[in-house]
Amino acid sequence: MTALFKFHIAICRSLAAAAFLAAVVACTTTGFGTGVATKAGATAETVPFTWTSKDGGISGSMTASYDGKLYQGRFFQITQSTTADSLDPLWMNWRHGWHDWGYWGAAGPYPTTVFITRYSGKVVASLDAGADHMRCRFHLVDPSRGMGGGGEGECQNSAGQTIRANFAAG
């Protein structure tokens, strides 16, 4: 092989690697949100949120910084392909189905027979900071864009404190 041919192969490999890296980076989306937590007798506290997704904002990781702790965990958008089993990681530190929080209706766990059509366009998340936990529920502004379309909702920590949150459309 000539030196020119070897140089050409090296350039092609470099371009292929750069294209692969660009494709991987292009598939990752990130966003942020801001929450406000109020405690009885205390000043309201700002709670920053961030999220990262590799599937267009349908699922991914989320963090929230609150009360000196960094909460981290997963979020899931409820879509037509969501199954009740796929949400099992959310219940790890809470009562199964969060039926004690009222997201699924007035009484009992979420209604599995109408779950997808009733809750489509919503995002649920479960975050942990060691022994402390936070559960979140959000309503998306543009569900076709996932978390990237923005939304609003609330989170509750294991002490029962509520954080109102808004996510910007990106």
mmCIF file with all atom_site columns, C-alpha atoms in Angstrom:
data_model
loop_
_atom_site.group_PDB
_atom_site.id
_atom_site.type_symbol
_atom_site.label_atom_id
_atom_site.label_alt_id
_atom_site.label_comp_id
_atom_site.label_asym_id
_atom_site.label_entity_id
_atom_site.label_seq_id
_atom_site.pdbx_PDB_ins_code
_atom_site.Cartn_x
_atom_site.Cartn_y
_atom_site.Cartn_z
_atom_site.occupancy
_atom_site.B_iso_or_equiv
_atom_site.pdbx_formal_charge
_atom_site.auth_seq_id
_atom_site.auth_comp_id
_atom_site.auth_asym_id
_atom_site.auth_atom_id
_atom_site.pdbx_PDB_model_num
ATOM 1   C CA . MET A 1 1   ? 0.000   0.000  0.000  1.00 0.00 ? 1   MET A CA 1
ATOM 2   C CA . THR A 1 2   ? 1.166   3.458  -0.753 1.00 0.00 ? 2   THR A CA 1
ATOM 3   C CA . ALA A 1 3   ? 1.495   6.116  1.881  1.00 0.00 ? 3   ALA A CA 1
ATOM 4   C CA . LEU A 1 4   ? -1.258  8.144  0.202  1.00 0.00 ? 4   LEU A CA 1
ATOM 5   C CA . PHE A 1 5   ? -3.647  5.161  0.324  1.00 0.00 ? 5   PHE A CA 1
ATOM 6   C CA . LYS A 1 6   ? -2.881  4.569  4.039  1.00 0.00 ? 6   LYS A CA 1
ATOM 7   C CA . PHE A 1 7   ? -3.477  8.260  4.719  1.00 0.00 ? 7   PHE A CA 1
ATOM 8   C CA . HIS A 1 8   ? -6.820  8.068  2.889  1.00 0.00 ? 8   HIS A CA 1
ATOM 9   C CA . ILE A 1 9   ? -7.898  5.042  4.998  1.00 0.00 ? 9   ILE A CA 1
ATOM 10  C CA . ALA A 1 10  ? -6.904  6.838  8.217  1.00 0.00 ? 10  ALA A CA 1
ATOM 11  C CA . ILE A 1 11  ? -8.954  9.897  7.209  1.00 0.00 ? 11  ILE A CA 1
ATOM 12  C CA . CYS A 1 12  ? -11.986 7.720  6.382  1.00 0.00 ? 12  CYS A CA 1
ATOM 13  C CA . ARG A 1 13  ? -11.742 5.956  9.756  1.00 0.00 ? 13  ARG A CA 1
ATOM 14  C CA . SER A 1 14  ? -11.499 9.297  11.544 1.00 0.00 ? 14  SER A CA 1
ATOM 15  C CA . LEU A 1 15  ? -14.535 10.639 9.683  1.00 0.00 ? 15  LEU A CA 1
ATOM 16  C CA . ALA A 1 16  ? -16.494 7.473  10.433 1.00 0.00 ? 16  ALA A CA 1
ATOM 17  C CA . ALA A 1 17  ? -15.636 7.742  14.137 1.00 0.00 ? 17  ALA A CA 1
ATOM 18  C CA . ALA A 1 18  ? -16.638 11.417 14.177 1.00 0.00 ? 18  ALA A CA 1
ATOM 19  C CA . ALA A 1 19  ? -19.931 10.618 12.426 1.00 0.00 ? 19  ALA A CA 1
ATOM 20  C CA . PHE A 1 20  ? -20.667 7.829  14.920 1.00 0.00 ? 20  PHE A CA 1
ATOM 21  C CA . LEU A 1 21  ? -19.930 10.134 17.861 1.00 0.00 ? 21  LEU A CA 1
ATOM 22  C CA . ALA A 1 22  ? -22.147 12.865 16.396 1.00 0.00 ? 22  ALA A CA 1
ATOM 23  C CA . ALA A 1 23  ? -24.989 10.354 15.956 1.00 0.00 ? 23  ALA A CA 1
ATOM 24  C CA . VAL A 1 24  ? -24.689 9.191  19.564 1.00 0.00 ? 24  VAL A CA 1
ATOM 25  C CA . VAL A 1 25  ? -24.598 12.749 20.884 1.00 0.00 ? 25  VAL A CA 1
ATOM 26  C CA . ALA A 1 26  ? -27.518 13.783 18.668 1.00 0.00 ? 26  ALA A CA 1
ATOM 27  C CA . CYS A 1 27  ? -29.661 11.024 20.202 1.00 0.00 ? 27  CYS A CA 1
ATOM 28  C CA . THR A 1 28  ? -29.159 12.299 23.751 1.00 0.00 ? 28  THR A CA 1
ATOM 29  C CA . THR A 1 29  ? -31.458 15.086 24.864 1.00 0.00 ? 29  THR A CA 1
ATOM 30  C CA . THR A 1 30  ? -31.256 17.036 28.078 1.00 0.00 ? 30  THR A CA 1
ATOM 31  C CA . GLY A 1 31  ? -33.357 19.633 29.772 1.00 0.00 ? 31  GLY A CA 1
ATOM 32  C CA . PHE A 1 32  ? -33.950 21.452 32.990 1.00 0.00 ? 32  PHE A CA 1
ATOM 33  C CA . GLY A 1 33  ? -36.720 22.567 35.250 1.00 0.00 ? 33  GLY A CA 1
ATOM 34  C CA . THR A 1 34  ? -37.258 24.638 38.326 1.00 0.00 ? 34  THR A CA 1
ATOM 35  C CA . GLY A 1 35  ? -39.299 23.730 41.332 1.00 0.00 ? 35  GLY A CA 1
ATOM 36  C CA . VAL A 1 36  ? -40.473 25.615 44.370 1.00 0.00 ? 36  VAL A CA 1
ATOM 37  C CA . ALA A 1 37  ? -40.774 23.896 47.722 1.00 0.00 ? 37  ALA A CA 1
ATOM 38  C CA . THR A 1 38  ? -42.578 25.454 50.635 1.00 0.00 ? 38  THR A CA 1
ATOM 39  C CA . LYS A 1 39  ? -42.286 24.291 54.222 1.00 0.00 ? 39  LYS A CA 1
ATOM 40  C CA . ALA A 1 40  ? -44.537 25.503 56.994 1.00 0.00 ? 40  ALA A CA 1
ATOM 41  C CA . GLY A 1 41  ? -42.916 28.513 58.661 1.00 0.00 ? 41  GLY A CA 1
ATOM 42  C CA . ALA A 1 42  ? -39.984 28.620 56.220 1.00 0.00 ? 42  ALA A CA 1
ATOM 43  C CA . THR A 1 43  ? -39.011 30.591 53.139 1.00 0.00 ? 43  THR A CA 1
ATOM 44  C CA . ALA A 1 44  ? -39.771 28.949 49.786 1.00 0.00 ? 44  ALA A CA 1
ATOM 45  C CA . GLU A 1 45  ? -36.793 27.028 48.415 1.00 0.00 ? 45  GLU A CA 1
ATOM 46  C CA . THR A 1 46  ? -35.867 26.815 44.726 1.00 0.00 ? 46  THR A CA 1
ATOM 47  C CA . VAL A 1 47  ? -35.344 23.248 43.525 1.00 0.00 ? 47  VAL A CA 1
ATOM 48  C CA . PRO A 1 48  ? -33.347 22.784 40.293 1.00 0.00 ? 48  PRO A CA 1
ATOM 49  C CA . PHE A 1 49  ? -34.177 19.742 38.144 1.00 0.00 ? 49  PHE A CA 1
ATOM 50  C CA . THR A 1 50  ? -32.259 18.254 35.217 1.00 0.00 ? 50  THR A CA 1
ATOM 51  C CA . TRP A 1 51  ? -33.077 15.336 32.969 1.00 0.00 ? 51  TRP A CA 1
ATOM 52  C CA . THR A 1 52  ? -31.265 13.332 30.299 1.00 0.00 ? 52  THR A CA 1
ATOM 53  C CA . SER A 1 53  ? -32.785 10.938 27.779 1.00 0.00 ? 53  SER A CA 1
ATOM 54  C CA . LYS A 1 54  ? -31.521 8.756  24.945 1.00 0.00 ? 54  LYS A CA 1
ATOM 55  C CA . ASP A 1 55  ? -34.962 8.131  23.444 1.00 0.00 ? 55  ASP A CA 1
ATOM 56  C CA . GLY A 1 56  ? -36.267 11.629 22.761 1.00 0.00 ? 56  GLY A CA 1
ATOM 57  C CA . GLY A 1 57  ? -37.476 12.434 26.276 1.00 0.00 ? 57  GLY A CA 1
ATOM 58  C CA . ILE A 1 58  ? -39.707 9.372  26.705 1.00 0.00 ? 58  ILE A CA 1
ATOM 59  C CA . SER A 1 59  ? -37.600 7.916  29.527 1.00 0.00 ? 59  SER A CA 1
ATOM 60  C CA . GLY A 1 60  ? -34.286 8.646  31.140 1.00 0.00 ? 60  GLY A CA 1
ATOM 61  C CA . SER A 1 61  ? -32.575 9.915  34.247 1.00 0.00 ? 61  SER A CA 1
ATOM 62  C CA . MET A 1 62  ? -33.564 12.882 36.391 1.00 0.00 ? 62  MET A CA 1
ATOM 63  C CA . THR A 1 63  ? -31.977 14.773 39.268 1.00 0.00 ? 63  THR A CA 1
ATOM 64  C CA . ALA A 1 64  ? -33.334 17.288 41.745 1.00 0.00 ? 64  ALA A CA 1
ATOM 65  C CA . SER A 1 65  ? -31.370 19.221 44.349 1.00 0.00 ? 65  SER A CA 1
ATOM 66  C CA . TYR A 1 66  ? -33.474 19.855 47.438 1.00 0.00 ? 66  TYR A CA 1
ATOM 67  C CA . ASP A 1 67  ? -32.846 20.474 51.115 1.00 0.00 ? 67  ASP A CA 1
ATOM 68  C CA . GLY A 1 68  ? -29.095 19.923 50.717 1.00 0.00 ? 68  GLY A CA 1
ATOM 69  C CA . LYS A 1 69  ? -29.549 16.540 49.023 1.00 0.00 ? 69  LYS A CA 1
ATOM 70  C CA . LEU A 1 70  ? -29.157 15.380 45.422 1.00 0.00 ? 70  LEU A CA 1
ATOM 71  C CA . TYR A 1 71  ? -32.056 13.144 44.415 1.00 0.00 ? 71  TYR A CA 1
ATOM 72  C CA . GLN A 1 72  ? -31.421 10.913 41.388 1.00 0.00 ? 72  GLN A CA 1
ATOM 73  C CA . GLY A 1 73  ? -33.530 8.380  39.548 1.00 0.00 ? 73  GLY A CA 1
ATOM 74  C CA . ARG A 1 74  ? -35.535 7.485  36.467 1.00 0.00 ? 74  ARG A CA 1
ATOM 75  C CA . PHE A 1 75  ? -38.497 9.015  34.693 1.00 0.00 ? 75  PHE A CA 1
ATOM 76  C CA . PHE A 1 76  ? -41.006 7.444  32.301 1.00 0.00 ? 76  PHE A CA 1
ATOM 77  C CA . GLN A 1 77  ? -43.528 9.001  29.954 1.00 0.00 ? 77  GLN A CA 1
ATOM 78  C CA . ILE A 1 78  ? -46.760 7.051  29.739 1.00 0.00 ? 78  ILE A CA 1
ATOM 79  C CA . THR A 1 79  ? -47.366 6.278  26.064 1.00 0.00 ? 79  THR A CA 1
ATOM 80  C CA . GLN A 1 80  ? -49.353 3.741  24.058 1.00 0.00 ? 80  GLN A CA 1
ATOM 81  C CA . SER A 1 81  ? -46.497 1.265  24.434 1.00 0.00 ? 81  SER A CA 1
ATOM 82  C CA . THR A 1 82  ? -46.244 1.604  28.236 1.00 0.00 ? 82  THR A CA 1
ATOM 83  C CA . THR A 1 83  ? -47.125 -1.463 30.235 1.00 0.00 ? 83  THR A CA 1
ATOM 84  C CA . ALA A 1 84  ? -47.888 -1.480 33.940 1.00 0.00 ? 84  ALA A CA 1
ATOM 85  C CA . ASP A 1 85  ? -44.856 -3.764 34.475 1.00 0.00 ? 85  ASP A CA 1
ATOM 86  C CA . SER A 1 86  ? -42.503 -1.214 32.907 1.00 0.00 ? 86  SER A CA 1
ATOM 87  C CA . LEU A 1 87  ? -43.338 1.198  35.742 1.00 0.00 ? 87  LEU A CA 1
ATOM 88  C CA . ASP A 1 88  ? -42.352 -1.230 38.528 1.00 0.00 ? 88  ASP A CA 1
ATOM 89  C CA . PRO A 1 89  ? -39.087 0.651  39.323 1.00 0.00 ? 89  PRO A CA 1
ATOM 90  C CA . LEU A 1 90  ? -41.211 3.622  40.458 1.00 0.00 ? 90  LEU A CA 1
ATOM 91  C CA . TRP A 1 91  ? -42.746 1.753  43.360 1.00 0.00 ? 91  TRP A CA 1
ATOM 92  C CA . MET A 1 92  ? -39.456 0.672  44.969 1.00 0.00 ? 92  MET A CA 1
ATOM 93  C CA . ASN A 1 93  ? -39.646 2.985  48.008 1.00 0.00 ? 93  ASN A CA 1
ATOM 94  C CA . TRP A 1 94  ? -43.370 3.754  47.916 1.00 0.00 ? 94  TRP A CA 1
ATOM 95  C CA . ARG A 1 95  ? -46.658 1.916  48.170 1.00 0.00 ? 95  ARG A CA 1
ATOM 96  C CA . HIS A 1 96  ? -47.240 0.070  44.913 1.00 0.00 ? 96  HIS A CA 1
ATOM 97  C CA . GLY A 1 97  ? -49.103 2.263  42.447 1.00 0.00 ? 97  GLY A CA 1
ATOM 98  C CA . TRP A 1 98  ? -48.769 5.399  44.606 1.00 0.00 ? 98  TRP A CA 1
ATOM 99  C CA . HIS A 1 99  ? -52.463 5.037  45.412 1.00 0.00 ? 99  HIS A CA 1
ATOM 100 C CA . ASP A 1 100 ? -51.792 6.954  48.618 1.00 0.00 ? 100 ASP A CA 1
ATOM 101 C CA . TRP A 1 101 ? -50.875 10.077 46.590 1.00 0.00 ? 101 TRP A CA 1
ATOM 102 C CA . GLY A 1 102 ? -53.965 10.517 44.414 1.00 0.00 ? 102 GLY A CA 1
ATOM 103 C CA . TYR A 1 103 ? -52.335 10.609 40.973 1.00 0.00 ? 103 TYR A CA 1
ATOM 104 C CA . TRP A 1 104 ? -54.373 7.715  39.619 1.00 0.00 ? 104 TRP A CA 1
ATOM 105 C CA . GLY A 1 105 ? -57.720 8.826  41.009 1.00 0.00 ? 105 GLY A CA 1
ATOM 106 C CA . ALA A 1 106 ? -59.568 9.083  44.262 1.00 0.00 ? 106 ALA A CA 1
ATOM 107 C CA . ALA A 1 107 ? -59.230 5.525  45.559 1.00 0.00 ? 107 ALA A CA 1
ATOM 108 C CA . GLY A 1 108 ? -57.155 2.444  44.957 1.00 0.00 ? 108 GLY A CA 1
ATOM 109 C CA . PRO A 1 109 ? -54.228 1.824  42.634 1.00 0.00 ? 109 PRO A CA 1
ATOM 110 C CA . TYR A 1 110 ? -54.077 2.960  39.022 1.00 0.00 ? 110 TYR A CA 1
ATOM 111 C CA . PRO A 1 111 ? -56.798 1.453  36.811 1.00 0.00 ? 111 PRO A CA 1
ATOM 112 C CA . THR A 1 112 ? -54.857 -1.020 34.661 1.00 0.00 ? 112 THR A CA 1
ATOM 113 C CA . THR A 1 113 ? -57.670 -1.550 32.149 1.00 0.00 ? 113 THR A CA 1
ATOM 114 C CA . VAL A 1 114 ? -57.708 2.082  30.988 1.00 0.00 ? 114 VAL A CA 1
ATOM 115 C CA . PHE A 1 115 ? -54.228 3.075  32.111 1.00 0.00 ? 115 PHE A CA 1
ATOM 116 C CA . ILE A 1 116 ? -52.701 4.053  28.752 1.00 0.00 ? 116 ILE A CA 1
ATOM 117 C CA . THR A 1 117 ? -55.542 6.165  27.388 1.00 0.00 ? 117 THR A CA 1
ATOM 118 C CA . ARG A 1 118 ? -56.240 7.836  30.705 1.00 0.00 ? 118 ARG A CA 1
ATOM 119 C CA . TYR A 1 119 ? -52.652 8.760  31.572 1.00 0.00 ? 119 TYR A CA 1
ATOM 120 C CA . SER A 1 120 ? -51.032 9.250  28.172 1.00 0.00 ? 120 SER A CA 1
ATOM 121 C CA . GLY A 1 121 ? -48.998 12.446 28.039 1.00 0.00 ? 121 GLY A CA 1
ATOM 122 C CA . LYS A 1 122 ? -47.927 12.220 31.646 1.00 0.00 ? 122 LYS A CA 1
ATOM 123 C CA . VAL A 1 123 ? -44.484 11.549 33.116 1.00 0.00 ? 123 VAL A CA 1
ATOM 124 C CA . VAL A 1 124 ? -43.755 9.797  36.394 1.00 0.00 ? 124 VAL A CA 1
ATOM 125 C CA . ALA A 1 125 ? -40.402 9.647  38.197 1.00 0.00 ? 125 ALA A CA 1
ATOM 126 C CA . SER A 1 126 ? -38.890 8.143  41.310 1.00 0.00 ? 126 SER A CA 1
ATOM 127 C CA . LEU A 1 127 ? -35.734 9.770  42.717 1.00 0.00 ? 127 LEU A CA 1
ATOM 128 C CA . ASP A 1 128 ? -33.547 8.799  45.659 1.00 0.00 ? 128 ASP A CA 1
ATOM 129 C CA . ALA A 1 129 ? -31.052 10.590 47.888 1.00 0.00 ? 129 ALA A CA 1
ATOM 130 C CA . GLY A 1 130 ? -29.834 7.819  50.151 1.00 0.00 ? 130 GLY A CA 1
ATOM 131 C CA . ALA A 1 131 ? -32.583 7.082  52.655 1.00 0.00 ? 131 ALA A CA 1
ATOM 132 C CA . ASP A 1 132 ? -34.754 9.947  51.357 1.00 0.00 ? 132 ASP A CA 1
ATOM 133 C CA . HIS A 1 133 ? -36.992 9.516  48.333 1.00 0.00 ? 133 HIS A CA 1
ATOM 134 C CA . MET A 1 134 ? -38.984 11.706 45.964 1.00 0.00 ? 134 MET A CA 1
ATOM 135 C CA . ARG A 1 135 ? -41.810 10.767 43.614 1.00 0.00 ? 135 ARG A CA 1
ATOM 136 C CA . CYS A 1 136 ? -42.879 13.034 40.766 1.00 0.00 ? 136 CYS A CA 1
ATOM 137 C CA . ARG A 1 137 ? -45.782 13.396 38.357 1.00 0.00 ? 137 ARG A CA 1
ATOM 138 C CA . PHE A 1 138 ? -45.778 15.783 35.417 1.00 0.00 ? 138 PHE A CA 1
ATOM 139 C CA . HIS A 1 139 ? -48.234 16.773 32.688 1.00 0.00 ? 139 HIS A CA 1
ATOM 140 C CA . LEU A 1 140 ? -46.534 17.393 29.336 1.00 0.00 ? 140 LEU A CA 1
ATOM 141 C CA . VAL A 1 141 ? -47.300 20.425 27.198 1.00 0.00 ? 141 VAL A CA 1
ATOM 142 C CA . ASP A 1 142 ? -46.396 18.606 23.956 1.00 0.00 ? 142 ASP A CA 1
ATOM 143 C CA . PRO A 1 143 ? -46.387 14.831 24.631 1.00 0.00 ? 143 PRO A CA 1
ATOM 144 C CA . SER A 1 144 ? -45.080 14.049 21.131 1.00 0.00 ? 144 SER A CA 1
ATOM 145 C CA . ARG A 1 145 ? -41.790 15.706 22.153 1.00 0.00 ? 145 ARG A CA 1
ATOM 146 C CA . GLY A 1 146 ? -41.522 13.935 25.509 1.00 0.00 ? 146 GLY A CA 1
ATOM 147 C CA . MET A 1 147 ? -39.869 15.938 28.281 1.00 0.00 ? 147 MET A CA 1
ATOM 148 C CA . GLY A 1 148 ? -38.333 18.158 25.575 1.00 0.00 ? 148 GLY A CA 1
ATOM 149 C CA . GLY A 1 149 ? -41.791 19.647 24.971 1.00 0.00 ? 149 GLY A CA 1
ATOM 150 C CA . GLY A 1 150 ? -41.971 21.043 28.496 1.00 0.00 ? 150 GLY A CA 1
ATOM 151 C CA . GLY A 1 151 ? -44.433 20.419 31.261 1.00 0.00 ? 151 GLY A CA 1
ATOM 152 C CA . GLU A 1 152 ? -45.429 21.013 34.827 1.00 0.00 ? 152 GLU A CA 1
ATOM 153 C CA . GLY A 1 153 ? -46.318 19.016 37.873 1.00 0.00 ? 153 GLY A CA 1
ATOM 154 C CA . GLU A 1 154 ? -45.252 18.212 41.363 1.00 0.00 ? 154 GLU A CA 1
ATOM 155 C CA . CYS A 1 155 ? -43.011 16.009 43.431 1.00 0.00 ? 155 CYS A CA 1
ATOM 156 C CA . GLN A 1 156 ? -43.337 14.778 46.981 1.00 0.00 ? 156 GLN A CA 1
ATOM 157 C CA . ASN A 1 157 ? -40.449 13.724 49.201 1.00 0.00 ? 157 ASN A CA 1
ATOM 158 C CA . SER A 1 158 ? -40.580 10.972 51.815 1.00 0.00 ? 158 SER A CA 1
ATOM 159 C CA . ALA A 1 159 ? -41.316 13.584 54.523 1.00 0.00 ? 159 ALA A CA 1
ATOM 160 C CA . GLY A 1 160 ? -44.490 14.572 52.621 1.00 0.00 ? 160 GLY A CA 1
ATOM 161 C CA . GLN A 1 161 ? -43.236 17.974 51.423 1.00 0.00 ? 161 GLN A CA 1
ATOM 162 C CA . THR A 1 162 ? -44.481 19.047 47.988 1.00 0.00 ? 162 THR A CA 1
ATOM 163 C CA . ILE A 1 163 ? -42.408 20.682 45.259 1.00 0.00 ? 163 ILE A CA 1
ATOM 164 C CA . ARG A 1 164 ? -44.189 22.385 42.328 1.00 0.00 ? 164 ARG A CA 1
ATOM 165 C CA . ALA A 1 165 ? -42.076 22.054 39.174 1.00 0.00 ? 165 ALA A CA 1
ATOM 166 C CA . ASN A 1 166 ? -42.005 23.474 35.637 1.00 0.00 ? 166 ASN A CA 1
ATOM 167 C CA . PHE A 1 167 ? -39.885 22.191 32.752 1.00 0.00 ? 167 PHE A CA 1
ATOM 168 C CA . ALA A 1 168 ? -38.949 24.421 29.863 1.00 0.00 ? 168 ALA A CA 1
ATOM 169 C CA . ALA A 1 169 ? -39.534 23.317 26.285 1.00 0.00 ? 169 ALA A CA 1
ATOM 170 C CA . GLY A 1 170 ? -36.226 22.828 24.536 1.00 0.00 ? 170 GLY A CA 1
#
